[in-house]
Amino acid sequence: MEDIKIPVHVAIIMDGNGRWAKEHSLPRNEGHRKGTKVLEQIIKHANGLGIKYLTVYAFSTENWRRPKSEIDGLLKLFKRYLDEHIKKAHKENIRFRALGDIWSDRIPDELREKILLLENMTKDKKGLCFNMAFNYGGRDEMIRACKKMINDIMLKNIPYDNINEELFENYLDTAGQSDPDLMIRTSGEIRTSNFLPWQLTYSEFYFTTCLWPEFTPQEFDKAIADYNIRKRRFGKSE
Ligand code: IPE
Ligand code: IPE
Ligand code: MG
């Protein structure tokens, strides 16, 4: 991986846990459990490569449509992740941030408290910033951002003409972060499923048929290598 351009921000749609479980005659939640292990490896790898932001889609606003047993399993895995990282936060250099509506009534209080605690414990960490998108939906994020912006506009008497892209971005869950350079989706689905519609506008997309529980640092490197041969123009001519 010499002379390679490392993207500043990588976003991942971790998809295919259910199909992986099915292929191995296991319950869906076993696929999610294996997926969490893979995630841990990818976070470490991304941090080692010097990537600044890693954003993963862990649970969408639409995923509440799944059976209660599966949702409970996913909430439990998230809680376990938080517990483990709260315990070792002092010896890690990774910053944790949650994207999505963590204030929703559907998020158990205990989980919200752990999210806020880990965010706070890691807020000054200088390594990778790891964004976990949980109860995240891009449309929901934009509506929540609009509400916060309108509230500020009224309270602070901000002139209507001051509304522009820069101002709006301050109200998104990713405020202060650069947009993803590369977006990876596993499992062969070629869609974004309500993931970061504002921020992915100019990202490079990489789709692989690899199922998330089988994703490896080597697969991640393949995506980075592919990113390196892309020509980004941002609307300009050569
Ligand atoms: C991704 O895997 C994890 C979540 C959406 C929580 P899926 O559970 O969507 O797996 P498939 O797509 O059914 O294989
Ligand atoms: C997107 O995957 C959400 C996450 C990976 C958390 P889904 O499996 O929910 O997406 P669809 O339903 O196939 O579009
Ligand atoms: Mg899926």
mmCIF file with all atom_site columns, C-alpha atoms in Angstrom, residues 22-171:
data_model
loop_
_atom_site.group_PDB
_atom_site.id
_atom_site.type_symbol
_atom_site.label_atom_id
_atom_site.label_alt_id
_atom_site.label_comp_id
_atom_site.label_asym_id
_atom_site.label_entity_id
_atom_site.label_seq_id
_atom_site.pdbx_PDB_ins_code
_atom_site.Cartn_x
_atom_site.Cartn_y
_atom_site.Cartn_z
_atom_site.occupancy
_atom_site.B_iso_or_equiv
_atom_site.pdbx_formal_charge
_atom_site.auth_seq_id
_atom_site.auth_comp_id
_atom_site.auth_asym_id
_atom_site.auth_atom_id
_atom_site.pdbx_PDB_model_num
ATOM 1   C CA . LYS A 1 22  ? -28.692 -18.310 6.243  1.00 0.00 ? 22  LYS A CA 1
ATOM 2   C CA . GLU A 1 23  ? -25.820 -19.720 4.201  1.00 0.00 ? 23  GLU A CA 1
ATOM 3   C CA . HIS A 1 24  ? -24.395 -21.185 7.423  1.00 0.00 ? 24  HIS A CA 1
ATOM 4   C CA . SER A 1 25  ? -27.773 -22.395 8.727  1.00 0.00 ? 25  SER A CA 1
ATOM 5   C CA . LEU A 1 26  ? -27.506 -20.008 11.674 1.00 0.00 ? 26  LEU A CA 1
ATOM 6   C CA . PRO A 1 27  ? -30.049 -17.590 13.175 1.00 0.00 ? 27  PRO A CA 1
ATOM 7   C CA . ARG A 1 28  ? -29.896 -14.043 11.736 1.00 0.00 ? 28  ARG A CA 1
ATOM 8   C CA . ASN A 1 29  ? -28.585 -12.658 15.006 1.00 0.00 ? 29  ASN A CA 1
ATOM 9   C CA . GLU A 1 30  ? -25.495 -14.863 14.666 1.00 0.00 ? 30  GLU A CA 1
ATOM 10  C CA . GLY A 1 31  ? -24.801 -13.039 11.411 1.00 0.00 ? 31  GLY A CA 1
ATOM 11  C CA . HIS A 1 32  ? -25.027 -9.722  13.250 1.00 0.00 ? 32  HIS A CA 1
ATOM 12  C CA . ARG A 1 33  ? -22.698 -11.033 15.972 1.00 0.00 ? 33  ARG A CA 1
ATOM 13  C CA . LYS A 1 34  ? -20.088 -12.081 13.435 1.00 0.00 ? 34  LYS A CA 1
ATOM 14  C CA . GLY A 1 35  ? -20.613 -8.726  11.690 1.00 0.00 ? 35  GLY A CA 1
ATOM 15  C CA . THR A 1 36  ? -19.708 -6.876  14.893 1.00 0.00 ? 36  THR A CA 1
ATOM 16  C CA . LYS A 1 37  ? -16.423 -8.795  15.111 1.00 0.00 ? 37  LYS A CA 1
ATOM 17  C CA . VAL A 1 38  ? -15.622 -7.854  11.531 1.00 0.00 ? 38  VAL A CA 1
ATOM 18  C CA . LEU A 1 39  ? -16.417 -4.237  12.326 1.00 0.00 ? 39  LEU A CA 1
ATOM 19  C CA . GLU A 1 40  ? -13.886 -4.234  15.176 1.00 0.00 ? 40  GLU A CA 1
ATOM 20  C CA . GLN A 1 41  ? -11.173 -5.425  12.769 1.00 0.00 ? 41  GLN A CA 1
ATOM 21  C CA . ILE A 1 42  ? -12.076 -2.840  10.164 1.00 0.00 ? 42  ILE A CA 1
ATOM 22  C CA . ILE A 1 43  ? -12.022 0.010   12.697 1.00 0.00 ? 43  ILE A CA 1
ATOM 23  C CA . LYS A 1 44  ? -8.521  -1.044  13.789 1.00 0.00 ? 44  LYS A CA 1
ATOM 24  C CA . HIS A 1 45  ? -7.368  -1.356  10.198 1.00 0.00 ? 45  HIS A CA 1
ATOM 25  C CA . ALA A 1 46  ? -8.798  2.026   9.163  1.00 0.00 ? 46  ALA A CA 1
ATOM 26  C CA . ASN A 1 47  ? -7.164  3.683   12.170 1.00 0.00 ? 47  ASN A CA 1
ATOM 27  C CA . GLY A 1 48  ? -3.849  2.063   11.261 1.00 0.00 ? 48  GLY A CA 1
ATOM 28  C CA . LEU A 1 49  ? -4.090  3.394   7.698  1.00 0.00 ? 49  LEU A CA 1
ATOM 29  C CA . GLY A 1 50  ? -4.529  6.943   8.997  1.00 0.00 ? 50  GLY A CA 1
ATOM 30  C CA . ILE A 1 51  ? -8.120  7.351   7.853  1.00 0.00 ? 51  ILE A CA 1
ATOM 31  C CA . LYS A 1 52  ? -9.667  10.288  9.726  1.00 0.00 ? 52  LYS A CA 1
ATOM 32  C CA . TYR A 1 53  ? -13.357 9.328   9.655  1.00 0.00 ? 53  TYR A CA 1
ATOM 33  C CA . LEU A 1 54  ? -15.026 5.956   9.358  1.00 0.00 ? 54  LEU A CA 1
ATOM 34  C CA . THR A 1 55  ? -18.823 6.021   9.230  1.00 0.00 ? 55  THR A CA 1
ATOM 35  C CA . VAL A 1 56  ? -20.761 2.774   9.348  1.00 0.00 ? 56  VAL A CA 1
ATOM 36  C CA . TYR A 1 57  ? -24.454 2.129   8.848  1.00 0.00 ? 57  TYR A CA 1
ATOM 37  C CA . ALA A 1 58  ? -25.440 -0.119  11.742 1.00 0.00 ? 58  ALA A CA 1
ATOM 38  C CA . PHE A 1 59  ? -29.219 0.384   12.000 1.00 0.00 ? 59  PHE A CA 1
ATOM 39  C CA . SER A 1 60  ? -31.521 2.417   9.761  1.00 0.00 ? 60  SER A CA 1
ATOM 40  C CA . THR A 1 61  ? -34.761 4.198   10.614 1.00 0.00 ? 61  THR A CA 1
ATOM 41  C CA . GLU A 1 62  ? -36.388 1.558   8.372  1.00 0.00 ? 62  GLU A CA 1
ATOM 42  C CA . ASN A 1 63  ? -34.833 -1.371  10.255 1.00 0.00 ? 63  ASN A CA 1
ATOM 43  C CA . TRP A 1 64  ? -37.513 -0.950  12.986 1.00 0.00 ? 64  TRP A CA 1
ATOM 44  C CA . ARG A 1 65  ? -39.722 -2.869  10.512 1.00 0.00 ? 65  ARG A CA 1
ATOM 45  C CA . ARG A 1 66  ? -37.830 -6.073  11.396 1.00 0.00 ? 66  ARG A CA 1
ATOM 46  C CA . PRO A 1 67  ? -39.051 -8.661  13.934 1.00 0.00 ? 67  PRO A CA 1
ATOM 47  C CA . LYS A 1 68  ? -38.691 -7.644  17.586 1.00 0.00 ? 68  LYS A CA 1
ATOM 48  C CA . SER A 1 69  ? -36.297 -10.503 18.325 1.00 0.00 ? 69  SER A CA 1
ATOM 49  C CA . GLU A 1 70  ? -33.878 -9.287  15.652 1.00 0.00 ? 70  GLU A CA 1
ATOM 50  C CA . ILE A 1 71  ? -34.131 -5.659  16.806 1.00 0.00 ? 71  ILE A CA 1
ATOM 51  C CA . ASP A 1 72  ? -33.531 -6.707  20.414 1.00 0.00 ? 72  ASP A CA 1
ATOM 52  C CA . GLY A 1 73  ? -30.462 -8.654  19.297 1.00 0.00 ? 73  GLY A CA 1
ATOM 53  C CA . LEU A 1 74  ? -29.084 -5.613  17.466 1.00 0.00 ? 74  LEU A CA 1
ATOM 54  C CA . LEU A 1 75  ? -29.718 -3.315  20.453 1.00 0.00 ? 75  LEU A CA 1
ATOM 55  C CA . LYS A 1 76  ? -27.937 -5.824  22.677 1.00 0.00 ? 76  LYS A CA 1
ATOM 56  C CA . LEU A 1 77  ? -24.918 -5.986  20.369 1.00 0.00 ? 77  LEU A CA 1
ATOM 57  C CA . PHE A 1 78  ? -24.694 -2.192  20.298 1.00 0.00 ? 78  PHE A CA 1
ATOM 58  C CA . LYS A 1 79  ? -24.897 -2.091  24.095 1.00 0.00 ? 79  LYS A CA 1
ATOM 59  C CA . ARG A 1 80  ? -22.140 -4.695  24.341 1.00 0.00 ? 80  ARG A CA 1
ATOM 60  C CA . TYR A 1 81  ? -19.966 -2.704  21.956 1.00 0.00 ? 81  TYR A CA 1
ATOM 61  C CA . LEU A 1 82  ? -20.450 0.410   24.084 1.00 0.00 ? 82  LEU A CA 1
ATOM 62  C CA . ASP A 1 83  ? -19.717 -1.416  27.362 1.00 0.00 ? 83  ASP A CA 1
ATOM 63  C CA . GLU A 1 84  ? -16.490 -2.882  26.015 1.00 0.00 ? 84  GLU A CA 1
ATOM 64  C CA . HIS A 1 85  ? -15.282 0.425   24.630 1.00 0.00 ? 85  HIS A CA 1
ATOM 65  C CA . ILE A 1 86  ? -16.250 2.401   27.722 1.00 0.00 ? 86  ILE A CA 1
ATOM 66  C CA . LYS A 1 87  ? -14.048 -0.028  29.650 1.00 0.00 ? 87  LYS A CA 1
ATOM 67  C CA . LYS A 1 88  ? -11.017 0.445   27.415 1.00 0.00 ? 88  LYS A CA 1
ATOM 68  C CA . ALA A 1 89  ? -11.541 4.062   26.288 1.00 0.00 ? 89  ALA A CA 1
ATOM 69  C CA . HIS A 1 90  ? -8.600  5.272   28.368 1.00 0.00 ? 90  HIS A CA 1
ATOM 70  C CA . LYS A 1 91  ? -6.112  3.214   26.354 1.00 0.00 ? 91  LYS A CA 1
ATOM 71  C CA . GLU A 1 92  ? -7.538  3.800   22.874 1.00 0.00 ? 92  GLU A CA 1
ATOM 72  C CA . ASN A 1 93  ? -7.073  6.769   20.536 1.00 0.00 ? 93  ASN A CA 1
ATOM 73  C CA . ILE A 1 94  ? -10.392 6.405   18.701 1.00 0.00 ? 94  ILE A CA 1
ATOM 74  C CA . ARG A 1 95  ? -13.112 9.015   18.946 1.00 0.00 ? 95  ARG A CA 1
ATOM 75  C CA . PHE A 1 96  ? -16.660 7.671   19.001 1.00 0.00 ? 96  PHE A CA 1
ATOM 76  C CA . ARG A 1 97  ? -19.647 9.547   17.634 1.00 0.00 ? 97  ARG A CA 1
ATOM 77  C CA . ALA A 1 98  ? -23.220 8.399   17.100 1.00 0.00 ? 98  ALA A CA 1
ATOM 78  C CA . LEU A 1 99  ? -25.122 9.573   14.016 1.00 0.00 ? 99  LEU A CA 1
ATOM 79  C CA . GLY A 1 100 ? -28.900 9.240   13.875 1.00 0.00 ? 100 GLY A CA 1
ATOM 80  C CA . ASP A 1 101 ? -31.756 10.074  16.188 1.00 0.00 ? 101 ASP A CA 1
ATOM 81  C CA . ILE A 1 102 ? -30.491 8.855   19.536 1.00 0.00 ? 102 ILE A CA 1
ATOM 82  C CA . TRP A 1 103 ? -33.177 10.961  21.279 1.00 0.00 ? 103 TRP A CA 1
ATOM 83  C CA . SER A 1 104 ? -36.008 8.872   19.856 1.00 0.00 ? 104 SER A CA 1
ATOM 84  C CA . ASP A 1 105 ? -38.292 7.146   22.385 1.00 0.00 ? 105 ASP A CA 1
ATOM 85  C CA . ARG A 1 106 ? -37.372 3.885   20.696 1.00 0.00 ? 106 ARG A CA 1
ATOM 86  C CA . ILE A 1 107 ? -33.801 4.099   21.998 1.00 0.00 ? 107 ILE A CA 1
ATOM 87  C CA . PRO A 1 108 ? -33.701 2.693   25.546 1.00 0.00 ? 108 PRO A CA 1
ATOM 88  C CA . ASP A 1 109 ? -32.515 5.269   28.121 1.00 0.00 ? 109 ASP A CA 1
ATOM 89  C CA . GLU A 1 110 ? -29.705 3.001   29.260 1.00 0.00 ? 110 GLU A CA 1
ATOM 90  C CA . LEU A 1 111 ? -28.358 2.730   25.701 1.00 0.00 ? 111 LEU A CA 1
ATOM 91  C CA . ARG A 1 112 ? -28.567 6.504   25.173 1.00 0.00 ? 112 ARG A CA 1
ATOM 92  C CA . GLU A 1 113 ? -26.638 7.091   28.398 1.00 0.00 ? 113 GLU A CA 1
ATOM 93  C CA . LYS A 1 114 ? -23.872 4.738   27.267 1.00 0.00 ? 114 LYS A CA 1
ATOM 94  C CA . ILE A 1 115 ? -23.704 6.421   23.833 1.00 0.00 ? 115 ILE A CA 1
ATOM 95  C CA . LEU A 1 116 ? -23.353 9.854   25.447 1.00 0.00 ? 116 LEU A CA 1
ATOM 96  C CA . LEU A 1 117 ? -20.806 8.548   27.934 1.00 0.00 ? 117 LEU A CA 1
ATOM 97  C CA . LEU A 1 118 ? -18.553 7.017   25.269 1.00 0.00 ? 118 LEU A CA 1
ATOM 98  C CA . GLU A 1 119 ? -18.870 10.125  23.082 1.00 0.00 ? 119 GLU A CA 1
ATOM 99  C CA . ASN A 1 120 ? -17.835 12.256  26.017 1.00 0.00 ? 120 ASN A CA 1
ATOM 100 C CA . MET A 1 121 ? -14.988 9.972   27.134 1.00 0.00 ? 121 MET A CA 1
ATOM 101 C CA . THR A 1 122 ? -13.454 9.977   23.647 1.00 0.00 ? 122 THR A CA 1
ATOM 102 C CA . LYS A 1 123 ? -14.186 13.524  22.483 1.00 0.00 ? 123 LYS A CA 1
ATOM 103 C CA . ASP A 1 124 ? -10.526 14.637  22.596 1.00 0.00 ? 124 ASP A CA 1
ATOM 104 C CA . LYS A 1 125 ? -9.033  11.503  21.027 1.00 0.00 ? 125 LYS A CA 1
ATOM 105 C CA . LYS A 1 126 ? -6.761  12.241  18.098 1.00 0.00 ? 126 LYS A CA 1
ATOM 106 C CA . GLY A 1 127 ? -6.977  8.986   16.121 1.00 0.00 ? 127 GLY A CA 1
ATOM 107 C CA . LEU A 1 128 ? -9.770  7.819   13.879 1.00 0.00 ? 128 LEU A CA 1
ATOM 108 C CA . CYS A 1 129 ? -13.203 9.344   14.408 1.00 0.00 ? 129 CYS A CA 1
ATOM 109 C CA . PHE A 1 130 ? -15.595 6.406   14.296 1.00 0.00 ? 130 PHE A CA 1
ATOM 110 C CA . ASN A 1 131 ? -19.182 7.353   13.466 1.00 0.00 ? 131 ASN A CA 1
ATOM 111 C CA . MET A 1 132 ? -21.808 4.731   14.235 1.00 0.00 ? 132 MET A CA 1
ATOM 112 C CA . ALA A 1 133 ? -25.051 5.446   12.355 1.00 0.00 ? 133 ALA A CA 1
ATOM 113 C CA . PHE A 1 134 ? -27.768 3.935   14.536 1.00 0.00 ? 134 PHE A CA 1
ATOM 114 C CA . ASN A 1 135 ? -31.438 4.768   14.110 1.00 0.00 ? 135 ASN A CA 1
ATOM 115 C CA . TYR A 1 136 ? -30.118 6.773   11.198 1.00 0.00 ? 136 TYR A CA 1
ATOM 116 C CA . GLY A 1 137 ? -32.049 7.769   8.100  1.00 0.00 ? 137 GLY A CA 1
ATOM 117 C CA . GLY A 1 138 ? -30.812 10.422  5.691  1.00 0.00 ? 138 GLY A CA 1
ATOM 118 C CA . ARG A 1 139 ? -34.241 11.981  5.227  1.00 0.00 ? 139 ARG A CA 1
ATOM 119 C CA . ASP A 1 140 ? -34.827 11.972  8.969  1.00 0.00 ? 140 ASP A CA 1
ATOM 120 C CA . GLU A 1 141 ? -31.426 13.632  9.487  1.00 0.00 ? 141 GLU A CA 1
ATOM 121 C CA . MET A 1 142 ? -32.338 16.424  7.061  1.00 0.00 ? 142 MET A CA 1
ATOM 122 C CA . ILE A 1 143 ? -35.703 17.044  8.716  1.00 0.00 ? 143 ILE A CA 1
ATOM 123 C CA . ARG A 1 144 ? -34.077 17.122  12.177 1.00 0.00 ? 144 ARG A CA 1
ATOM 124 C CA . ALA A 1 145 ? -31.426 19.504  10.784 1.00 0.00 ? 145 ALA A CA 1
ATOM 125 C CA . CYS A 1 146 ? -34.128 21.790  9.313  1.00 0.00 ? 146 CYS A CA 1
ATOM 126 C CA . LYS A 1 147 ? -35.949 21.939  12.618 1.00 0.00 ? 147 LYS A CA 1
ATOM 127 C CA . LYS A 1 148 ? -32.765 22.833  14.538 1.00 0.00 ? 148 LYS A CA 1
ATOM 128 C CA . MET A 1 149 ? -31.810 25.426  11.929 1.00 0.00 ? 149 MET A CA 1
ATOM 129 C CA . ILE A 1 150 ? -35.228 27.078  11.891 1.00 0.00 ? 150 ILE A CA 1
ATOM 130 C CA . ASN A 1 151 ? -35.229 27.205  15.673 1.00 0.00 ? 151 ASN A CA 1
ATOM 131 C CA . ASP A 1 152 ? -31.841 28.977  15.658 1.00 0.00 ? 152 ASP A CA 1
ATOM 132 C CA . ILE A 1 153 ? -32.913 31.333  12.881 1.00 0.00 ? 153 ILE A CA 1
ATOM 133 C CA . MET A 1 154 ? -35.880 32.470  14.949 1.00 0.00 ? 154 MET A CA 1
ATOM 134 C CA . LEU A 1 155 ? -34.002 32.699  18.252 1.00 0.00 ? 155 LEU A CA 1
ATOM 135 C CA . LYS A 1 156 ? -30.951 34.496  16.866 1.00 0.00 ? 156 LYS A CA 1
ATOM 136 C CA . ASN A 1 157 ? -32.733 36.534  14.197 1.00 0.00 ? 157 ASN A CA 1
ATOM 137 C CA . ILE A 1 158 ? -30.505 35.135  11.458 1.00 0.00 ? 158 ILE A CA 1
ATOM 138 C CA . PRO A 1 159 ? -31.413 36.798  8.121  1.00 0.00 ? 159 PRO A CA 1
ATOM 139 C CA . TYR A 1 160 ? -33.189 34.527  5.659  1.00 0.00 ? 160 TYR A CA 1
ATOM 140 C CA . ASP A 1 161 ? -30.479 35.219  3.062  1.00 0.00 ? 161 ASP A CA 1
ATOM 141 C CA . ASN A 1 162 ? -27.849 33.665  5.319  1.00 0.00 ? 162 ASN A CA 1
ATOM 142 C CA . ILE A 1 163 ? -29.321 30.218  4.716  1.00 0.00 ? 163 ILE A CA 1
ATOM 143 C CA . ASN A 1 164 ? -26.840 28.396  2.521  1.00 0.00 ? 164 ASN A CA 1
ATOM 144 C CA . GLU A 1 165 ? -25.175 24.969  2.290  1.00 0.00 ? 165 GLU A CA 1
ATOM 145 C CA . GLU A 1 166 ? -22.495 25.820  4.868  1.00 0.00 ? 166 GLU A CA 1
ATOM 146 C CA . LEU A 1 167 ? -25.061 26.971  7.417  1.00 0.00 ? 167 LEU A CA 1
ATOM 147 C CA . PHE A 1 168 ? -27.286 23.922  6.852  1.00 0.00 ? 168 PHE A CA 1
ATOM 148 C CA . GLU A 1 169 ? -24.378 21.489  7.234  1.00 0.00 ? 169 GLU A CA 1
ATOM 149 C CA . ASN A 1 170 ? -23.814 22.752  10.772 1.00 0.00 ? 170 ASN A CA 1
ATOM 150 C CA . TYR A 1 171 ? -27.082 21.095  11.760 1.00 0.00 ? 171 TYR A CA 1
#
